[in-house]
Coordinates of C-alpha atoms and ligand atoms in Angstrom, one line a residue:
X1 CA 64.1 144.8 107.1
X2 CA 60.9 144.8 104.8
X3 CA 60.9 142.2 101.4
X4 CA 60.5 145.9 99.9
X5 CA 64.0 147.5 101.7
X6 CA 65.5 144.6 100.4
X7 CA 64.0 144.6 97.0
X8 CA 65.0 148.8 97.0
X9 CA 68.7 147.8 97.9
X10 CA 68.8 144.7 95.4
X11 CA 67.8 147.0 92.6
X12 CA 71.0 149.7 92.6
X13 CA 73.0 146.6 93.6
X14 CA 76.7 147.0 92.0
X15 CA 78.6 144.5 94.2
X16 CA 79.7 142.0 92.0
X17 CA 80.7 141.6 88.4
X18 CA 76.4 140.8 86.9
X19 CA 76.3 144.8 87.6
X20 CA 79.0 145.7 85.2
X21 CA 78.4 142.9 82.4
X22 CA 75.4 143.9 80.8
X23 CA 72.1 143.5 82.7
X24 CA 69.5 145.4 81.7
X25 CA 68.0 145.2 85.2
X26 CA 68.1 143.1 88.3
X27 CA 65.1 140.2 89.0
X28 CA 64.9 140.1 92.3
X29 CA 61.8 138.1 92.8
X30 CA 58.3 137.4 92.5
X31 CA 55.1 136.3 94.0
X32 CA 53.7 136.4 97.5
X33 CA 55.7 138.0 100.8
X34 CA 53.8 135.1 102.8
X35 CA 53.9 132.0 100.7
X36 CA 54.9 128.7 102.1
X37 CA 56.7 127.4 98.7
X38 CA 59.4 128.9 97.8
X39 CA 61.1 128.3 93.9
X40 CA 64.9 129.4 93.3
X41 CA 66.7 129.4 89.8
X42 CA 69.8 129.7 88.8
X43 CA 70.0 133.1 87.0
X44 CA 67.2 135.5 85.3
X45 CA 67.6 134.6 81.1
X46 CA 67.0 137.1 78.4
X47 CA 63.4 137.1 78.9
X48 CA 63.7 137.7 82.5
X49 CA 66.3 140.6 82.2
X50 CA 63.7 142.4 79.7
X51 CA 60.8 142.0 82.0
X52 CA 62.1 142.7 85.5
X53 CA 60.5 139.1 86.3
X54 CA 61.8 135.5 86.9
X55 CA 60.3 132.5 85.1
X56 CA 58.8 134.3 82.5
X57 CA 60.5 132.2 79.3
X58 CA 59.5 129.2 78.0
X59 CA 60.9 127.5 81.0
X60 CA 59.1 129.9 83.3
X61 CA 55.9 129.0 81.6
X62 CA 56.7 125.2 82.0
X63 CA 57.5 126.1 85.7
X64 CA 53.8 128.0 86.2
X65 CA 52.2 124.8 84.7
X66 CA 53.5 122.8 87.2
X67 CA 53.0 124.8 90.3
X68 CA 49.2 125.0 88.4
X69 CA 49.2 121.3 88.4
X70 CA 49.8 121.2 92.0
X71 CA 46.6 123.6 92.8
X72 CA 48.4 126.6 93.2
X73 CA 49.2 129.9 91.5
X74 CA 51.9 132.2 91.0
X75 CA 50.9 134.7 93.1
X76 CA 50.6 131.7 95.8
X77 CA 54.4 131.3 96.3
X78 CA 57.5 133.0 96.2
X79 CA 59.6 132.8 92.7
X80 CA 63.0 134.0 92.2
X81 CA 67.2 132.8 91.6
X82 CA 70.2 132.4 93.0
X83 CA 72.2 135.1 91.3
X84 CA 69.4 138.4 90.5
X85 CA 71.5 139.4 87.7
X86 CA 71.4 138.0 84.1
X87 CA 75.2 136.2 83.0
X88 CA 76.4 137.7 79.7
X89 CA 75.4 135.1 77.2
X90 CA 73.5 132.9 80.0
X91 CA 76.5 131.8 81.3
X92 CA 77.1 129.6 84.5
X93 CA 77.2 132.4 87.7
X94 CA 80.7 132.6 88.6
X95 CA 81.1 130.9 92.3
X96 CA 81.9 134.7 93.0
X97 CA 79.0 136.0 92.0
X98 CA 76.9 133.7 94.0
X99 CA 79.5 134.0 96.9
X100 CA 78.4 137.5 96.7
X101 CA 74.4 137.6 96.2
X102 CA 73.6 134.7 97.9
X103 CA 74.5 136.2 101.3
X104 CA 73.3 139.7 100.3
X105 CA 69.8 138.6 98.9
X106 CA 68.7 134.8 98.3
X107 CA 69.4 134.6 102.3
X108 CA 67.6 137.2 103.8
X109 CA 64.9 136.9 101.1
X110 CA 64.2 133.4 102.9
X111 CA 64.6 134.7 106.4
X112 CA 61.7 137.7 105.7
X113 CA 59.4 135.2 103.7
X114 CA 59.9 131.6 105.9
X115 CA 59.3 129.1 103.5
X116 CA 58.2 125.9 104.8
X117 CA 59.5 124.6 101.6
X118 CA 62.5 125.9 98.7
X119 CA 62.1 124.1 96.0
X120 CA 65.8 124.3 94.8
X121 CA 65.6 123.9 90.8
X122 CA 68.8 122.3 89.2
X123 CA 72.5 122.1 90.0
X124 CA 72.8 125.4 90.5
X125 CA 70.5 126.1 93.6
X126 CA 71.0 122.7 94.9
X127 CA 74.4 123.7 95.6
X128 CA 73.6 127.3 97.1
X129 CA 70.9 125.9 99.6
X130 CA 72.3 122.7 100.4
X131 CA 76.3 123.5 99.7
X132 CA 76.4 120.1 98.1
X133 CA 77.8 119.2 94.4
X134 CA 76.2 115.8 94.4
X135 CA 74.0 116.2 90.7
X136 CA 70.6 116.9 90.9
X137 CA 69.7 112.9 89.2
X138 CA 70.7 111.8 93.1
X139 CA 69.3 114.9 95.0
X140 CA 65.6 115.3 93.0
X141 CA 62.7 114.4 94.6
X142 CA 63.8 114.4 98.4
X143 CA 63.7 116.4 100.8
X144 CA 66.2 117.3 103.0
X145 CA 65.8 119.4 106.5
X146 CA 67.5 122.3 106.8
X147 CA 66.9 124.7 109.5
X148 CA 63.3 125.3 109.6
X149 CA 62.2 124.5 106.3
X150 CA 62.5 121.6 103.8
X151 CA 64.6 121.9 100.6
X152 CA 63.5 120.1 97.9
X153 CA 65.7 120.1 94.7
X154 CA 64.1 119.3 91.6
X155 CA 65.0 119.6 88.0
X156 CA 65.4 122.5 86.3
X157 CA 62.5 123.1 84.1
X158 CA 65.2 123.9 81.3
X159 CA 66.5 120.5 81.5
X160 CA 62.8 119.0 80.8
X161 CA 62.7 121.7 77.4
X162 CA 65.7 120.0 76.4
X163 CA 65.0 116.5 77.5
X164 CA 61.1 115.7 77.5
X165 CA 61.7 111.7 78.7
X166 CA 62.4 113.8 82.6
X167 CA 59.2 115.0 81.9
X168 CA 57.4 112.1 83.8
X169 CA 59.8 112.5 86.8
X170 CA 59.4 116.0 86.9
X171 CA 55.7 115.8 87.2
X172 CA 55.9 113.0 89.8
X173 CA 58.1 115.5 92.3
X174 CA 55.8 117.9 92.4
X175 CA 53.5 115.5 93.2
X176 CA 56.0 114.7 96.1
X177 CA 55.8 118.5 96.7
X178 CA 52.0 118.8 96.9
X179 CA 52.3 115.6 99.8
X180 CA 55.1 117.6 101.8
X181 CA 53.2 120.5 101.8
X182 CA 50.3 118.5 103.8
X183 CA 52.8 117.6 106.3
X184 CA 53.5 119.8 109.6
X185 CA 56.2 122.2 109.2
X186 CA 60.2 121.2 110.2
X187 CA 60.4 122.9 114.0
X188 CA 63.9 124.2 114.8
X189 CA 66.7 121.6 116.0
X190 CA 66.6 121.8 119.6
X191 CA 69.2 124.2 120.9
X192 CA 71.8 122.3 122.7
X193 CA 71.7 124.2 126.2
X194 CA 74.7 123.5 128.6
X195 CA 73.7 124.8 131.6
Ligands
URA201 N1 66.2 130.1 84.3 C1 66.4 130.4 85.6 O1 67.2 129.7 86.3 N2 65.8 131.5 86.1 C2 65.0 132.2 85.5 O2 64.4 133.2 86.1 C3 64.7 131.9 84.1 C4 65.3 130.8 83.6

């Protein structure tokens, strides 16, 4: 399946509760079909649901800064949420709701782009790519192997709007990012063969 099947499919998607609460449209994701860094959010905002695009609020522009800072573009790497569907009021996605996209579209998203990195931003993508509730002040700035790419969770650039002294940190793991992007990609744990 193309990025562009799946993008077809995503956009009529009605499967979970997002489809019926509201949205204006679905934000299925951004950027380049090839790119080596890929960013997941937790849920399109308002500006997102008008546009069609993620990251395009005042976070978003916070978020482009940094992956400017870093030497790189937009258009370089791969942008898009956990859940494609804005929450009524910007609520927390239910665990239903990602119970239901995640496996639909964040997953095969990464298996047609292969990332060598996902930059998981906040809580709420920590915990759909690593399945760990361990807060993101413990998780940021490492990187953990999973498969055959690195997840690296992060703030989310909301958190810095709301709470500039993170600022510093923030900037300093994408500086961590830049470095791990340097390094040779994770291979593949070696299948376990018994015969
Ligand atoms: N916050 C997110 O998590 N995603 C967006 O696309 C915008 C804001």
């Amino acid at each position: 399946m193309t990025l562009a099947e799946l993008k077809a499919e995503a956009l009529e998607c009605q499967a979970c509760p997002l489809s019926k609460l509201g949205r204006r449209q679905v934000v299925f994701g951004v950027g380049s079909e090839k790119a080596d860094l890929m960013f997941v959010g937790e849920a399109p905002g308002y500006w997102e649901d008008v546009q069609g695009e993620p990251f395009v609020g005042p976070a978003g522009k916070l978020l482009t800064k940094m992956i400017n800072s870093i030497g790189l573009d937009r258009s370089d790497v791969y942008i898009t949420n956990v859940v494609k569907c804005r929450p009524p009021e910007n609520r927390d996605p239910e665990p239903e709701e990602v119970s239901i996209c995640v496996p639909r579209y964040l997953n095969k998203q990464i298996e047609i782009i292969k990332p060598r990195v996902i930059v998981a931003l906040g809580n709420h993508a920590t915990k759909a790519l690593l399945g760990k509730s361990t807060g993101i002040t413990l998780l940021r700035g490492k990187k953990f192997h999973a498969s055959n790419y690195y997840i690296f969770p992060t703030y989310h650039p909301a958190a810095i709007l709301r709470n500039a002294n993170l600022l510093s940190v923030f900037a300093e793991d994408f500086q961590t990012l830049k470095e791990i992007l340097k390094e040779e990609p994770p291979k593949e744990p070696a299948q376990l063969s018994l015969f």
